[in-house]
Tab-separated table of N, CA and C in Angstrom:
chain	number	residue	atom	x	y	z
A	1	UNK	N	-125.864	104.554	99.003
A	1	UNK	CA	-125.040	103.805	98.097
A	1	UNK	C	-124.181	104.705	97.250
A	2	UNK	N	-123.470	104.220	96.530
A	2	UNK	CA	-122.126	104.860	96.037
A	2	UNK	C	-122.320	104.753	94.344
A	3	UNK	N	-122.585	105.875	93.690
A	3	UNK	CA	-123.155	105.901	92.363
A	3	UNK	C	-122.061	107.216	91.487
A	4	UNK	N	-121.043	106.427	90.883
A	4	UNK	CA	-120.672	107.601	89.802
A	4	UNK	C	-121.370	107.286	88.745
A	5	UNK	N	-121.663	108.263	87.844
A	5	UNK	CA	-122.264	108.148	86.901
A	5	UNK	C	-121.333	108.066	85.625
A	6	UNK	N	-119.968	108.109	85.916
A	6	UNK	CA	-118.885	108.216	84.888
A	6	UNK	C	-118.369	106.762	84.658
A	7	UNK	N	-118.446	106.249	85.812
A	7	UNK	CA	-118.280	104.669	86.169
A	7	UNK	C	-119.278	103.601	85.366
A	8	UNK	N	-118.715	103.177	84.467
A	8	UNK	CA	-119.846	102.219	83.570
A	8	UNK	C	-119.088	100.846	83.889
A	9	UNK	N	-119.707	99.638	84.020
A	9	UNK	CA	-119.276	99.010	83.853
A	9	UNK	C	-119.719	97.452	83.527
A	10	UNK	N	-118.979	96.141	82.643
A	10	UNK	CA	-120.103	95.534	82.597
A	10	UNK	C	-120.170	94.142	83.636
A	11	UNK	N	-121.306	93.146	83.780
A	11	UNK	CA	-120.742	92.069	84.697
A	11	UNK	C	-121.227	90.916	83.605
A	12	UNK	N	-120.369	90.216	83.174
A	12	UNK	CA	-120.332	89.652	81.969
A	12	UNK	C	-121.023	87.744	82.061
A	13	UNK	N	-121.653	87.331	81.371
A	13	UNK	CA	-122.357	86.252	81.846
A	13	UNK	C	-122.994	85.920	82.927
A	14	UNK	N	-123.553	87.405	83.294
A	14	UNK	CA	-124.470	87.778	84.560
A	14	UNK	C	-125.552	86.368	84.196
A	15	UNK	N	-125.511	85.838	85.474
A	15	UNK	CA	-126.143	84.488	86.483
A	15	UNK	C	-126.837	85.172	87.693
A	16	UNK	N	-126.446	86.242	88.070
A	16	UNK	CA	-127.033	86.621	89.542
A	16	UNK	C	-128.045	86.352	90.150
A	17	UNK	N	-128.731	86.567	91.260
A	17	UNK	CA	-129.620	87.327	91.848
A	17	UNK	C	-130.596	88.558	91.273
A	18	UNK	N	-131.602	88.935	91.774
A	18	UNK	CA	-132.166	90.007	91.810
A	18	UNK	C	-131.894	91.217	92.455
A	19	UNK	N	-131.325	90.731	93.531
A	19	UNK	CA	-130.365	91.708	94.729
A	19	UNK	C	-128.876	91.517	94.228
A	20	UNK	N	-128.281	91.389	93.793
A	20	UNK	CA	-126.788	91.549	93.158
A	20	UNK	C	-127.355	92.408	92.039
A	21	UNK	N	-128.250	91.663	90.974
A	21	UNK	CA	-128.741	92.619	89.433
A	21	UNK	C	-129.119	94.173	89.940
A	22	UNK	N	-129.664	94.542	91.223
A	22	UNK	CA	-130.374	95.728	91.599
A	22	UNK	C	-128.657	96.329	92.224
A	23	UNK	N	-128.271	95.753	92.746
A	23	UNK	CA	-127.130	96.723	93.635
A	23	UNK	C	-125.570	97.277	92.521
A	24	UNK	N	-126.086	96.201	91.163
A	24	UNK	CA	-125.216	96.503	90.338
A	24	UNK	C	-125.806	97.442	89.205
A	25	UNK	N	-126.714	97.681	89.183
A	25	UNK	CA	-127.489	98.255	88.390
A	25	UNK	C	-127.563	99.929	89.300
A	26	UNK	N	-127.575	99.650	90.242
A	26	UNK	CA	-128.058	100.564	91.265
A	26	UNK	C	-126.276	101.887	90.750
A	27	UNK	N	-124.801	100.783	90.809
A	27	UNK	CA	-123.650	101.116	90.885
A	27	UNK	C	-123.617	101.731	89.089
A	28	UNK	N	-124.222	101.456	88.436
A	28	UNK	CA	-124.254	102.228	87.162
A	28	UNK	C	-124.123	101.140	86.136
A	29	UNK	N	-124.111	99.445	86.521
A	29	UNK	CA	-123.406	98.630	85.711
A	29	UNK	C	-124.559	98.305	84.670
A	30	UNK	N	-124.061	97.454	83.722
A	30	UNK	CA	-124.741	97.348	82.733
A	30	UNK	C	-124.604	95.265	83.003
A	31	UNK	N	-125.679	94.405	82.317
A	31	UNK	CA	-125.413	92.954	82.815
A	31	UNK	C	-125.723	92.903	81.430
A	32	UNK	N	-124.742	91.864	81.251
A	32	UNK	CA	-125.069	90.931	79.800
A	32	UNK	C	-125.097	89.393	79.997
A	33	UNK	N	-126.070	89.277	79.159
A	33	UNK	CA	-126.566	88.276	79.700
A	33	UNK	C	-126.722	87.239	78.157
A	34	UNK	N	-125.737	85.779	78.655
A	34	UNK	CA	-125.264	84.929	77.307
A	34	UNK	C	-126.215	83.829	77.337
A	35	UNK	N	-125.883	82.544	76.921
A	35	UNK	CA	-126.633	81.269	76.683
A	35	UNK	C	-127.219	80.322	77.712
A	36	UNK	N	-126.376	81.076	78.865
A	36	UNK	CA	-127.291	80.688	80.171
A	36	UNK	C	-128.916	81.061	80.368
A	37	UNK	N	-129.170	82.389	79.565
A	37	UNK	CA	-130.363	82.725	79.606
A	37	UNK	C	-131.249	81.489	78.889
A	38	UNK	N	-130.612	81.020	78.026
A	38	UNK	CA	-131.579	80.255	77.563
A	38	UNK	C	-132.314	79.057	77.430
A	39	UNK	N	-131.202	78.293	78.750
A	39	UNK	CA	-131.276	76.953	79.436
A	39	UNK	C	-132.789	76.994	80.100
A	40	UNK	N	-133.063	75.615	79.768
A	40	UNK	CA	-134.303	75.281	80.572
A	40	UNK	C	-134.564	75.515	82.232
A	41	UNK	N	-133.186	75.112	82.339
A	41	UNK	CA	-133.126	75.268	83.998
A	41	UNK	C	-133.078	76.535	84.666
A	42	UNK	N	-132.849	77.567	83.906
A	42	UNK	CA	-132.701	78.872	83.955
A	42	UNK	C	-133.669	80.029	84.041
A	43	UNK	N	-135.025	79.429	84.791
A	43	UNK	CA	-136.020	80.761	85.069
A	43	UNK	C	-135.746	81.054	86.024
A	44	UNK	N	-135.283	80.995	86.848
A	44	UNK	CA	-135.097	82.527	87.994
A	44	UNK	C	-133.977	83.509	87.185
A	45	UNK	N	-133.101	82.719	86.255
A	45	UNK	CA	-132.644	83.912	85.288
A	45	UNK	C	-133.487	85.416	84.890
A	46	UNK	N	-134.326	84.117	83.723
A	46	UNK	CA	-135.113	84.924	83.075
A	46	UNK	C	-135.931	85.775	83.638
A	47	UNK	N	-136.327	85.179	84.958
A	47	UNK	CA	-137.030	86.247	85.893
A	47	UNK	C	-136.366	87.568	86.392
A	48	UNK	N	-135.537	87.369	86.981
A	48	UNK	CA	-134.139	88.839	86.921
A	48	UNK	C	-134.513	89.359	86.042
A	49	UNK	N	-134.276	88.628	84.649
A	49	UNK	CA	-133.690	89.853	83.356
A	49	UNK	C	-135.295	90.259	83.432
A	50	UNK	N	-136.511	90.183	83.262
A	50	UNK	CA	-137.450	90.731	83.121
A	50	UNK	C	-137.263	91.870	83.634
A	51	UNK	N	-136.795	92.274	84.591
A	51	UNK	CA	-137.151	93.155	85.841
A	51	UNK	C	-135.513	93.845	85.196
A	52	UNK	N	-134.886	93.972	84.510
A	52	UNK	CA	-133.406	94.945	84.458
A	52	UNK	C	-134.146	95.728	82.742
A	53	UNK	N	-133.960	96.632	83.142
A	53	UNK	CA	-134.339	98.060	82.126
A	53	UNK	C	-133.446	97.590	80.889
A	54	UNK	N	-134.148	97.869	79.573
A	54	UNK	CA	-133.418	97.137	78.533
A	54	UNK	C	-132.292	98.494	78.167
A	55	UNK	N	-132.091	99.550	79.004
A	55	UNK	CA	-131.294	100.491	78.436
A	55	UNK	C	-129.827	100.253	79.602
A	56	UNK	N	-129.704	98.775	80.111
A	56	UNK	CA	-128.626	97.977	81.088
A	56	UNK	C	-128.410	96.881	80.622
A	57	UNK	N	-129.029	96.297	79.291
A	57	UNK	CA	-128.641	94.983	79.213
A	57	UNK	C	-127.862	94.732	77.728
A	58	UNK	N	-127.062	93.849	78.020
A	58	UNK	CA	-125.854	93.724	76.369
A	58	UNK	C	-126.391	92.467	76.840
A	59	UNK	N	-126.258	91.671	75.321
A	59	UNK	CA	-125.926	89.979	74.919
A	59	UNK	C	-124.539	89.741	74.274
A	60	UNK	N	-124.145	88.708	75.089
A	60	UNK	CA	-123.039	87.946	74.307
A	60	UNK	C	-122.756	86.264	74.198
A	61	UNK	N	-122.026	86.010	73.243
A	61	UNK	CA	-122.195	84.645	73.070
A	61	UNK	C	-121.196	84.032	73.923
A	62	UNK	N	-120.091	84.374	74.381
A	62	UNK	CA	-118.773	83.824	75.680
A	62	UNK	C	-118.460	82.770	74.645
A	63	UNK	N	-117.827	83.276	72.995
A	63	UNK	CA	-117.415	82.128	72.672
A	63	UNK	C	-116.459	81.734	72.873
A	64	UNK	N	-115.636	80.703	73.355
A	64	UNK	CA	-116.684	79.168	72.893
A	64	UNK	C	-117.189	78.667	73.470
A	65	UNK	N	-117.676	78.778	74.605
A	65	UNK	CA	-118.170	78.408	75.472
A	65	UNK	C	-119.675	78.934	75.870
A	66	UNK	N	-120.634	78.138	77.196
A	66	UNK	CA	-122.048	78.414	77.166
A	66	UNK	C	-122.789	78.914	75.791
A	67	UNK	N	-123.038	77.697	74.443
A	67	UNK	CA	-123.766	77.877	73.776
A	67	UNK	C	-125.319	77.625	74.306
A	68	UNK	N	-126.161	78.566	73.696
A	68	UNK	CA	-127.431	78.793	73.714
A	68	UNK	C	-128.165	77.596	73.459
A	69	UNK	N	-129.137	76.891	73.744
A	69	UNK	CA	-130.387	76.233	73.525
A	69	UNK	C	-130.637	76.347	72.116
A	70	UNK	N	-130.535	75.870	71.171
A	70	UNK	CA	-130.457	73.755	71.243
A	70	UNK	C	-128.845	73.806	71.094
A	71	UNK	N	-128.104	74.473	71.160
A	71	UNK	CA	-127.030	73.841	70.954
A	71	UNK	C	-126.051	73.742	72.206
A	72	UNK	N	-126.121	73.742	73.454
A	72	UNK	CA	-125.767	73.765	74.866
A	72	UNK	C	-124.925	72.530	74.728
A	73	UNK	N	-123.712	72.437	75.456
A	73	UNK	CA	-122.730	71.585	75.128
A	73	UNK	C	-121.865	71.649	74.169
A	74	UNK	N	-121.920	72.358	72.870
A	74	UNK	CA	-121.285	72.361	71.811
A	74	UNK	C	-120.417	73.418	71.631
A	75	UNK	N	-119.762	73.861	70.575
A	75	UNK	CA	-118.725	75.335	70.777
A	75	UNK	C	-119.729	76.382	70.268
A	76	UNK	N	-119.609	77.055	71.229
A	76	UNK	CA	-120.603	78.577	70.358
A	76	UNK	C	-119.826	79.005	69.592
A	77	UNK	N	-120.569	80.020	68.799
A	77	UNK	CA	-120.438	80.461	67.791
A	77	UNK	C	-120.459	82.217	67.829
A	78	UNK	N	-120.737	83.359	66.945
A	78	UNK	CA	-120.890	84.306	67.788
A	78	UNK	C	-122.440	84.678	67.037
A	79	UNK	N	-122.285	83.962	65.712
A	79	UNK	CA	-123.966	83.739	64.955
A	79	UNK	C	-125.003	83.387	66.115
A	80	UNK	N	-124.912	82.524	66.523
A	80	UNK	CA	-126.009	82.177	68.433
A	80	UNK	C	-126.023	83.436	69.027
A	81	UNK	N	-126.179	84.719	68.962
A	81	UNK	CA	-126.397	85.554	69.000
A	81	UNK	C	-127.868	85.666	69.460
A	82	UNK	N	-128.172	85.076	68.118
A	82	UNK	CA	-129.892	85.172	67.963
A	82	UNK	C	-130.679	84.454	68.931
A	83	UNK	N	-130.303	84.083	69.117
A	83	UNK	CA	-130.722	82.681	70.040
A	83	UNK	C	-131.020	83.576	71.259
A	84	UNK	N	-130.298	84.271	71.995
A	84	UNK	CA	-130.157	84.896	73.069
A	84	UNK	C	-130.946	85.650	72.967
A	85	UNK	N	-130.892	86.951	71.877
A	85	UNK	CA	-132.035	87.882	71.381
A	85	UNK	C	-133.141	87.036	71.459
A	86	UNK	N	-133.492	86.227	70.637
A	86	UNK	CA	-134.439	85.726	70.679
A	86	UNK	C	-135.198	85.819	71.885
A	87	UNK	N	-134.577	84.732	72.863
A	87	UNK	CA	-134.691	84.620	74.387
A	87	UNK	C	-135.485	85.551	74.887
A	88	UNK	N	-134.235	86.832	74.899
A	88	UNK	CA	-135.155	87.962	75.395
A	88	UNK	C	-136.124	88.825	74.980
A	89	UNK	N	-136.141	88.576	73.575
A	89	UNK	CA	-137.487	89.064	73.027
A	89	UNK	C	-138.527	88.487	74.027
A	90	UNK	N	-138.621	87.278	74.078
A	90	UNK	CA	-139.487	86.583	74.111
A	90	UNK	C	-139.792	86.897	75.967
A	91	UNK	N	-138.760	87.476	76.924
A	91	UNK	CA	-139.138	87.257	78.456
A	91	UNK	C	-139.542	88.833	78.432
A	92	UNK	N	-138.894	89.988	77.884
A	92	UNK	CA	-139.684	90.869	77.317
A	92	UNK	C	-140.837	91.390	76.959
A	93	UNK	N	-141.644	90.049	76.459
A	93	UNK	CA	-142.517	90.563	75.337
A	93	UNK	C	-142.133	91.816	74.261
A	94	UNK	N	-141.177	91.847	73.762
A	94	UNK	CA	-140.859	92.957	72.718
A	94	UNK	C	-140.304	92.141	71.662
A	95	UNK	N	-140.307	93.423	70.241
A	95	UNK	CA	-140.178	92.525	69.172
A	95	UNK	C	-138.039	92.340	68.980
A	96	UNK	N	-138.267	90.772	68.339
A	96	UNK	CA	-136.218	91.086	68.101
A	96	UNK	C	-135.618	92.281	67.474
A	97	UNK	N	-136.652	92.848	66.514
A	97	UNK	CA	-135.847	94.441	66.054
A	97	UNK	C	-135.534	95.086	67.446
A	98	UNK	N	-136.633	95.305	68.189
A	98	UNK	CA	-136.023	95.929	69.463
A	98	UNK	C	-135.283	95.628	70.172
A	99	UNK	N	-134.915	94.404	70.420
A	99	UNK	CA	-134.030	94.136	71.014
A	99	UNK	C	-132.339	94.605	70.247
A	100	UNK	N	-132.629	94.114	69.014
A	100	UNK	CA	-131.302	94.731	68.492
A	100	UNK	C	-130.872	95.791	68.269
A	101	UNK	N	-131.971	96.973	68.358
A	101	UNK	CA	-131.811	97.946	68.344
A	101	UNK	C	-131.218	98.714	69.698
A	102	UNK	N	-131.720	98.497	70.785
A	102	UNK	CA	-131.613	98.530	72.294
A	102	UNK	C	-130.082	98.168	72.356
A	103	UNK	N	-129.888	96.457	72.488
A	103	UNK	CA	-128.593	96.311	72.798
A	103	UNK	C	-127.207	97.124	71.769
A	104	UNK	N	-127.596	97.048	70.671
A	104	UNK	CA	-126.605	97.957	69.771
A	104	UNK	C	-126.518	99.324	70.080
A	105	UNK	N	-127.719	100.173	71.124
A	105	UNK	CA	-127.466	101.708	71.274
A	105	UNK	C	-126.486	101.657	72.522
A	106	UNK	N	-126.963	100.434	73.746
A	106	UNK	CA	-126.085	99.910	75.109
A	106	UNK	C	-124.858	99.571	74.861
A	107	UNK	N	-124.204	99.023	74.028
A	107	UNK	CA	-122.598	99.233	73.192
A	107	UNK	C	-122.428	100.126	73.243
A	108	UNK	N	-122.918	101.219	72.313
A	108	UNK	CA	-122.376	101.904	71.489
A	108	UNK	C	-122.018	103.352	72.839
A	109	UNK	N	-123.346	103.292	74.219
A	109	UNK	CA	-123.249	104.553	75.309
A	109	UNK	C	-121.727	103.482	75.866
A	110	UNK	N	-121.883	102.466	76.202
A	110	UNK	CA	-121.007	102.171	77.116
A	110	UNK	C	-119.585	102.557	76.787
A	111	UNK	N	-119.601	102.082	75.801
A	111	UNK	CA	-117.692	102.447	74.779
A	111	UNK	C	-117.700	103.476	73.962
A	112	UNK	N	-118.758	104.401	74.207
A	112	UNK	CA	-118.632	106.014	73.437
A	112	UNK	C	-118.279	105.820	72.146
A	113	UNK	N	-118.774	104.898	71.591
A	113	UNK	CA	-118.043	104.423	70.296
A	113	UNK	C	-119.012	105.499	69.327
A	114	UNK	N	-118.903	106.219	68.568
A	114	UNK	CA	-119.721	106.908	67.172
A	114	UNK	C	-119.205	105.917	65.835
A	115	UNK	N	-120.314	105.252	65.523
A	115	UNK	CA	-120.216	104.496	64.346
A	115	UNK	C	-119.727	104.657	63.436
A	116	UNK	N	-118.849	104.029	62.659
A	116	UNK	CA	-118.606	104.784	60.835
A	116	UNK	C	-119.397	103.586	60.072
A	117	UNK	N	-119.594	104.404	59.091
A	117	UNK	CA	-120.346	103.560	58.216
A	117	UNK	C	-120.006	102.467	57.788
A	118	UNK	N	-118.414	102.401	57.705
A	118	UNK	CA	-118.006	101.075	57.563
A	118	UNK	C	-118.259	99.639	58.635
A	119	UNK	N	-117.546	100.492	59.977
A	119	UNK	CA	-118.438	99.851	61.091
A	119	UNK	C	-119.672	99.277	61.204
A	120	UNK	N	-120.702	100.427	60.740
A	120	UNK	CA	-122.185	99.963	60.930
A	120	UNK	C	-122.808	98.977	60.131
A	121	UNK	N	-121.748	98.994	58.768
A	121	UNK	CA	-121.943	98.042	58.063
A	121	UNK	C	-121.783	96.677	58.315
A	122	UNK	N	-120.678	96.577	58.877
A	122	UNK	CA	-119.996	95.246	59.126
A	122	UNK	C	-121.265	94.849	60.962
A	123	UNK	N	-121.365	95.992	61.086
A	123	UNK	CA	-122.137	95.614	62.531
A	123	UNK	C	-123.811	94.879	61.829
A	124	UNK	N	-124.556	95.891	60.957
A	124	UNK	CA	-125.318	95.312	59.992
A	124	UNK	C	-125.780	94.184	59.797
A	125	UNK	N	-124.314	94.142	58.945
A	125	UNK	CA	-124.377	91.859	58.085
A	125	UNK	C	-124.446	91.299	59.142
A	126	UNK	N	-123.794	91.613	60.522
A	126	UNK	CA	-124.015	90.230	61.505
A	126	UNK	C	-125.199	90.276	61.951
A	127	UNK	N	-125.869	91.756	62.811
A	127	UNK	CA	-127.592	91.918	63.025
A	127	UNK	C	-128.051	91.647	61.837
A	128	UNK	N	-127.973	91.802	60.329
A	128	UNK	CA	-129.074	91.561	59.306
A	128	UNK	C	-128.913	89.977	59.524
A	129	UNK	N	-128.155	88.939	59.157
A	129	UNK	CA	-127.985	87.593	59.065
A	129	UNK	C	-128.725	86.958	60.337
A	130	UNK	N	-128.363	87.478	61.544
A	130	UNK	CA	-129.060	87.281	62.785
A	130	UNK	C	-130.444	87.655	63.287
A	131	UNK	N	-130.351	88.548	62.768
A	131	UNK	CA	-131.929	89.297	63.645
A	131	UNK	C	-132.804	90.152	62.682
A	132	UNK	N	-132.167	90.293	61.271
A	132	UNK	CA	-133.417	91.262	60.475
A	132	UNK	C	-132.876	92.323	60.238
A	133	UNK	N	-133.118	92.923	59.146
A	133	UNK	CA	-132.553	94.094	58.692
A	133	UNK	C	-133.279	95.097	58.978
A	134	UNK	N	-133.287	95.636	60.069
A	134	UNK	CA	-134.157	96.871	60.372
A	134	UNK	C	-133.116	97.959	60.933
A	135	UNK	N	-131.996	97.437	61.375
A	135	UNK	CA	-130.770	98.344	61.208
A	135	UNK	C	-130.605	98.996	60.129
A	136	UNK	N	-130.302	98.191	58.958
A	136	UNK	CA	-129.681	98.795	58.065
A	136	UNK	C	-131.239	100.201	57.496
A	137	UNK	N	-131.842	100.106	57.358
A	137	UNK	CA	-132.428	100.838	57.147
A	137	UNK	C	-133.034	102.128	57.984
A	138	UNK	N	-133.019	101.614	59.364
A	138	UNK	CA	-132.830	102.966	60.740
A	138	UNK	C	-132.071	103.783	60.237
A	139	UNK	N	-130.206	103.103	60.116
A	139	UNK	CA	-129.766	103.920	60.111
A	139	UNK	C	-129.077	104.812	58.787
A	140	UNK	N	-129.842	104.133	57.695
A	140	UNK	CA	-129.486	104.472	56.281
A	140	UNK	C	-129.079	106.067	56.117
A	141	UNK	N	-130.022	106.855	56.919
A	141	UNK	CA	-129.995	108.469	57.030
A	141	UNK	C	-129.237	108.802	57.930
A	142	UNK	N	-128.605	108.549	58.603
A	142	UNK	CA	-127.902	108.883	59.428
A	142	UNK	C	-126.205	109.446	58.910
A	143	UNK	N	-125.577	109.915	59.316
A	143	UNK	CA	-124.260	110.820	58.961
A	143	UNK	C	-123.255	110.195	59.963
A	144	UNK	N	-122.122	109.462	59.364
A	144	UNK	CA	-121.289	108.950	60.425
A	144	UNK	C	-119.520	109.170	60.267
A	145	UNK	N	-118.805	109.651	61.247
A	145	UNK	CA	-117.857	109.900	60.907
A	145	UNK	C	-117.326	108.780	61.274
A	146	UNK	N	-115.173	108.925	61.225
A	146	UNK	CA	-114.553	107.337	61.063
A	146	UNK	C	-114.172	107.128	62.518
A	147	UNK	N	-114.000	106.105	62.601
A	147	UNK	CA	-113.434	105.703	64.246
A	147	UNK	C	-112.575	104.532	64.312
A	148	UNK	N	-111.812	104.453	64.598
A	148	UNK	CA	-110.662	102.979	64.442
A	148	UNK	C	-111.790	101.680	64.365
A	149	UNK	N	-112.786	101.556	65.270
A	149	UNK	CA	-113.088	100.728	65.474
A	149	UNK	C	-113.665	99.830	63.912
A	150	UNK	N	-114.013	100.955	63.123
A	150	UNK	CA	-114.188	100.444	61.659
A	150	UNK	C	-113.612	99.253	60.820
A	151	UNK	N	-112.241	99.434	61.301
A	151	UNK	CA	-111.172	98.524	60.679
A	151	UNK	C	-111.139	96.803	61.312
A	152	UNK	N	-112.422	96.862	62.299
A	152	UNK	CA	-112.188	95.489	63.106
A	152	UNK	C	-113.337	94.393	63.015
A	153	UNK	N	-112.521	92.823	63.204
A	153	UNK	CA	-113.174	92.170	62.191
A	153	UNK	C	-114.933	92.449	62.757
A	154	UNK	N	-115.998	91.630	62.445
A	154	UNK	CA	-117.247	91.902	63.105
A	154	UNK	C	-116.724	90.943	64.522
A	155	UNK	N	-116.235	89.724	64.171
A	155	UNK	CA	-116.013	89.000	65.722
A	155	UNK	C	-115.038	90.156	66.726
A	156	UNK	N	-114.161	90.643	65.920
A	156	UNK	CA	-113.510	91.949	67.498
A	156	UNK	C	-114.329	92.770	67.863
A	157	UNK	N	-115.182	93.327	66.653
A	157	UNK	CA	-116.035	94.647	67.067
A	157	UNK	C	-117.104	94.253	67.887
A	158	UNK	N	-117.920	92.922	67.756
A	158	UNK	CA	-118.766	92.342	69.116
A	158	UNK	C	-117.748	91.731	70.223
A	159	UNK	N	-117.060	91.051	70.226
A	159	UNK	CA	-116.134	91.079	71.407
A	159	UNK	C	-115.985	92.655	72.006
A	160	UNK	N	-115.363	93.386	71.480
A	160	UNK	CA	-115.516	94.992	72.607
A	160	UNK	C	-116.798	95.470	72.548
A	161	UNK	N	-117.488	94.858	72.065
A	161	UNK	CA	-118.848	95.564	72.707
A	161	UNK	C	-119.707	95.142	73.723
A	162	UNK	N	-119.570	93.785	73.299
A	162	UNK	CA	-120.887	92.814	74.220
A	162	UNK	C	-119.879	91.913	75.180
C-alpha cells in the first residue's frame, strides 16, 4: 500500500466501513466522526470508531446539519460538540477530559497549528462550556507564541480544525 507520511488528510462525517476506516487510516488519514455517531441506528458506527486509535480521530458538528441525539432533525449547533464527545467517551470507555484533550492535540498535528494563548483561550471557553475545564489548566504552564489563527472567531477556529 501507498503511505506518505507527509500526506495527512481528513474524511469528514466518516460513516464508513471497517475496511474503508483501516485502508484510510492505513493512507495516513485521520476520520472525524459527527452526530451520526450518535444515532440509535448507528452501532456498526460506533463499532468502527472503537477499533480507530484516538491519535486519528477529530469530532465535528457539520453545522447545520446531522445534529447529535436528542436533537437529530434540528439545526446543529457547534455547542453539540459535547454530545459527540460524549458519545465517544462513552464507546471508548475513557474519560471526556480525554477525549478533549486527544481530539484538540489531532487538530492541532494535523494543521501544524502552535497555539497562542489567545487562541487557546478562545479554544478553552468552547472545551470549558462543553466538556470541563481541564484544558485550561493543562495548559496554564505552557509558553505559546502568536499565530494568525488567534484572531479567529471560536466557530472558524473549530471549522479549520475539526
Amino acid at each position: 500500500g501507498y503511505k506518505n507520511s507527509n500526506l495527512k488528510f481528513i474524511l469528514h462525517c466518516f460513516s464508513g466501513t471497517e475496511l474503508f476506516a483501516k485502508k484510510c487510516l492505513d493512507l495516513n488519514g485521520f476520520l472525524a466522526f459527527g452526530g451520526i455517531l450518535t444515532f440509535a441506528n448507528s452501532e456498526n458506527l460506533r463499532k468502527v470508531c472503537l477499533k480507530v486509535p484516538m491519535d486519528k480521530i477529530l469530532l465535528e458538528t457539520d453545522t447545520p446539519y446531522l445534529s447529535p441525539h436528542p436533537f437529530r432533525g434540528k439545526t446543529n449547533h457547534p455547542k453539540n460538540i459535547k454530545y459527540i464527545a460524549k458519545c465517544l467517551s462513552d464507546i471508548k470507555k475513557i474519560k471526556l477530559e480525554e477525549v478533549a484533550t486527544q481530539v484538540y492535540r489531532n487538530a492541532q498535528l494535523l494543521s501544524n497549528f502552535q497555539s497562542s494563548e489567545h487562541a487557546l483561550q478562545k479554544v478553552n471557553k468552547t472545551v470549558v462550556e462543553s466538556m470541563g475545564n481541564h484544558l485550561r489548566h493543562q495548559h496554564s504552564q505552557s509558553r505559546f507564541h502568536h499565530h494568525p489563527m488567534a484572531d479567529y472567531s471560536q466557530d472558524e477556529f473549530w471549522r479549520g480544525c475539526l
